Amino acid sequence: MGNKSTKQQRFENASKTGVFSLEDKHLTSFPSDALKIEALRMLTIENCGLSKIPSDIAKVSNTLQRAKLARNKLKTLPEAMASLSNLQQLDVKQNQISDLPPILFANMANLKEAYFGQNLLTSFPPSIGSATSLKVLDLSNNKLLSLPPSLSLCASLQDLLLNANALPSL
């Protein structure tokens, strides 16, 4: 039995469990092996200096349920993330996100939790109204000037966190 690299072991374990996790590592690019996992359910890449999510994130659109990408250096998210129709949790807090694709939430009817706190957002996409299962939305500590009227379509919303923004009034 030969020695397997840590990377190879991580990929094999993730292939068996459907969970890919990297935390507190220095990454120069997105780990493309993660998107080769056929039944990827949970993707965690936290505090790794990640600056970009590739468009081929759409490869896991049928299986991915949780994307935890907090504490990185993301400035935006790709439009391809709109294809993640089975996503239930999206955590991108503590990044540098200032802009989001208008269609980001268009196919995310199963999304229950979205964490965008501690970013640089001045607006939020109107497609949020398509996230009809959304229960928790954290938009705290951004630079929001307004909220999209379509937010009222999120009838399941229980927790809306808006503290530390530039909202004139609600």
PDB file of C-alpha atoms in Angstrom, residues 33-124:
ATOM      1  CA  ASP A  33     -11.094  18.573  -7.791  1.00  0.00           C
ATOM      2  CA  ALA A  34     -14.022  19.595  -5.598  1.00  0.00           C
ATOM      3  CA  LEU A  35     -16.240  20.004  -8.650  1.00  0.00           C
ATOM      4  CA  LYS A  36     -15.337  16.517  -9.906  1.00  0.00           C
ATOM      5  CA  ILE A  37     -17.113  14.901  -6.959  1.00  0.00           C
ATOM      6  CA  GLU A  38     -20.256  13.387  -8.439  1.00  0.00           C
ATOM      7  CA  ALA A  39     -22.498  13.628  -5.381  1.00  0.00           C
ATOM      8  CA  LEU A  40     -21.080  16.761  -3.742  1.00  0.00           C
ATOM      9  CA  ARG A  41     -23.583  17.835  -1.063  1.00  0.00           C
ATOM     10  CA  MET A  42     -21.497  20.206   1.021  1.00  0.00           C
ATOM     11  CA  LEU A  43     -18.680  22.477  -0.115  1.00  0.00           C
ATOM     12  CA  THR A  44     -16.716  24.259   2.604  1.00  0.00           C
ATOM     13  CA  ILE A  45     -13.822  26.541   1.711  1.00  0.00           C
ATOM     14  CA  GLU A  46     -13.405  28.955   4.603  1.00  0.00           C
ATOM     15  CA  ASN A  47     -10.589  31.344   5.479  1.00  0.00           C
ATOM     16  CA  CYS A  48      -8.473  30.254   2.532  1.00  0.00           C
ATOM     17  CA  GLY A  49      -7.898  33.541   0.691  1.00  0.00           C
ATOM     18  CA  LEU A  50     -10.130  32.413  -2.165  1.00  0.00           C
ATOM     19  CA  SER A  51     -10.766  35.290  -4.590  1.00  0.00           C
ATOM     20  CA  LYS A  52     -12.912  33.655  -7.277  1.00  0.00           C
ATOM     21  CA  ILE A  53     -15.537  30.924  -7.703  1.00  0.00           C
ATOM     22  CA  PRO A  54     -15.325  29.348 -11.164  1.00  0.00           C
ATOM     23  CA  SER A  55     -18.309  29.292 -13.512  1.00  0.00           C
ATOM     24  CA  ASP A  56     -18.126  25.515 -13.647  1.00  0.00           C
ATOM     25  CA  ILE A  57     -19.646  25.481 -10.151  1.00  0.00           C
ATOM     26  CA  ALA A  58     -22.733  24.663 -12.233  1.00  0.00           C
ATOM     27  CA  LYS A  59     -21.367  21.095 -12.555  1.00  0.00           C
ATOM     28  CA  VAL A  60     -22.671  20.369  -9.039  1.00  0.00           C
ATOM     29  CA  SER A  61     -26.049  22.062  -9.506  1.00  0.00           C
ATOM     30  CA  ASN A  62     -28.034  18.841  -9.004  1.00  0.00           C
ATOM     31  CA  THR A  63     -26.395  17.804  -5.742  1.00  0.00           C
ATOM     32  CA  LEU A  64     -24.931  20.774  -3.852  1.00  0.00           C
ATOM     33  CA  GLN A  65     -27.003  21.658  -0.774  1.00  0.00           C
ATOM     34  CA  ARG A  66     -24.569  23.739   1.285  1.00  0.00           C
ATOM     35  CA  ALA A  67     -21.883  26.164   0.134  1.00  0.00           C
ATOM     36  CA  LYS A  68     -19.825  27.640   2.968  1.00  0.00           C
ATOM     37  CA  LEU A  69     -17.384  30.146   1.502  1.00  0.00           C
ATOM     38  CA  ALA A  70     -16.977  32.550   4.415  1.00  0.00           C
ATOM     39  CA  ARG A  71     -13.875  34.552   5.358  1.00  0.00           C
ATOM     40  CA  ASN A  72     -12.245  34.638   1.936  1.00  0.00           C
ATOM     41  CA  LYS A  73     -11.491  37.432  -0.554  1.00  0.00           C
ATOM     42  CA  LEU A  74     -14.456  37.039  -2.890  1.00  0.00           C
ATOM     43  CA  LYS A  75     -15.549  40.248  -4.630  1.00  0.00           C
ATOM     44  CA  THR A  76     -18.531  38.763  -6.484  1.00  0.00           C
ATOM     45  CA  LEU A  77     -20.200  35.440  -7.237  1.00  0.00           C
ATOM     46  CA  PRO A  78     -20.516  33.987 -10.748  1.00  0.00           C
ATOM     47  CA  GLU A  79     -23.859  33.974 -12.561  1.00  0.00           C
ATOM     48  CA  ALA A  80     -23.444  30.205 -12.834  1.00  0.00           C
ATOM     49  CA  MET A  81     -24.345  29.943  -9.143  1.00  0.00           C
ATOM     50  CA  ALA A  82     -27.922  30.699 -10.175  1.00  0.00           C
ATOM     51  CA  SER A  83     -28.100  27.093 -11.417  1.00  0.00           C
ATOM     52  CA  LEU A  84     -27.662  25.686  -7.881  1.00  0.00           C
ATOM     53  CA  SER A  85     -31.340  24.792  -7.561  1.00  0.00           C
ATOM     54  CA  ASN A  86     -30.868  22.372  -4.645  1.00  0.00           C
ATOM     55  CA  LEU A  87     -28.845  24.793  -2.539  1.00  0.00           C
ATOM     56  CA  GLN A  88     -30.260  25.138   0.975  1.00  0.00           C
ATOM     57  CA  GLN A  89     -27.497  27.174   2.626  1.00  0.00           C
ATOM     58  CA  LEU A  90     -25.189  29.802   1.149  1.00  0.00           C
ATOM     59  CA  ASP A  91     -22.629  31.346   3.482  1.00  0.00           C
ATOM     60  CA  VAL A  92     -20.380  34.036   2.012  1.00  0.00           C
ATOM     61  CA  LYS A  93     -20.039  36.267   5.068  1.00  0.00           C
ATOM     62  CA  GLN A  94     -16.802  38.147   5.747  1.00  0.00           C
ATOM     63  CA  ASN A  95     -15.665  38.515   2.157  1.00  0.00           C
ATOM     64  CA  GLN A  96     -15.272  41.638  -0.010  1.00  0.00           C
ATOM     65  CA  ILE A  97     -18.396  41.171  -2.111  1.00  0.00           C
ATOM     66  CA  SER A  98     -19.633  44.436  -3.561  1.00  0.00           C
ATOM     67  CA  ASP A  99     -21.720  43.163  -6.444  1.00  0.00           C
ATOM     68  CA  LEU A 100     -23.982  40.165  -7.099  1.00  0.00           C
ATOM     69  CA  PRO A 101     -25.451  38.877 -10.367  1.00  0.00           C
ATOM     70  CA  PRO A 102     -29.088  40.043 -10.777  1.00  0.00           C
ATOM     71  CA  ILE A 103     -30.239  36.460 -11.455  1.00  0.00           C
ATOM     72  CA  LEU A 104     -28.332  34.882  -8.543  1.00  0.00           C
ATOM     73  CA  PHE A 105     -31.441  33.585  -6.728  1.00  0.00           C
ATOM     74  CA  ALA A 106     -33.621  32.926  -9.801  1.00  0.00           C
ATOM     75  CA  ASN A 107     -33.593  29.121  -9.367  1.00  0.00           C
ATOM     76  CA  MET A 108     -32.996  28.872  -5.616  1.00  0.00           C
ATOM     77  CA  ALA A 109     -36.483  28.017  -4.387  1.00  0.00           C
ATOM     78  CA  ASN A 110     -34.946  25.536  -1.888  1.00  0.00           C
ATOM     79  CA  LEU A 111     -32.603  28.077  -0.273  1.00  0.00           C
ATOM     80  CA  LYS A 112     -33.330  28.296   3.467  1.00  0.00           C
ATOM     81  CA  GLU A 113     -30.349  30.264   4.803  1.00  0.00           C
ATOM     82  CA  ALA A 114     -28.245  32.975   3.158  1.00  0.00           C
ATOM     83  CA  TYR A 115     -25.403  34.724   4.971  1.00  0.00           C
ATOM     84  CA  PHE A 116     -23.991  37.846   3.289  1.00  0.00           C
ATOM     85  CA  GLY A 117     -22.968  39.727   6.439  1.00  0.00           C
ATOM     86  CA  GLN A 118     -19.746  41.751   6.598  1.00  0.00           C
ATOM     87  CA  ASN A 119     -19.320  42.444   2.896  1.00  0.00           C
ATOM     88  CA  LEU A 120     -19.461  45.628   0.806  1.00  0.00           C
ATOM     89  CA  LEU A 121     -22.924  45.322  -0.758  1.00  0.00           C
ATOM     90  CA  THR A 122     -24.780  48.543  -1.597  1.00  0.00           C
ATOM     91  CA  SER A 123     -27.723  46.730  -3.211  1.00  0.00           C
ATOM     92  CA  PHE A 124     -29.201  43.252  -3.294  1.00  0.00           C
TER      93      PHE A 124
END
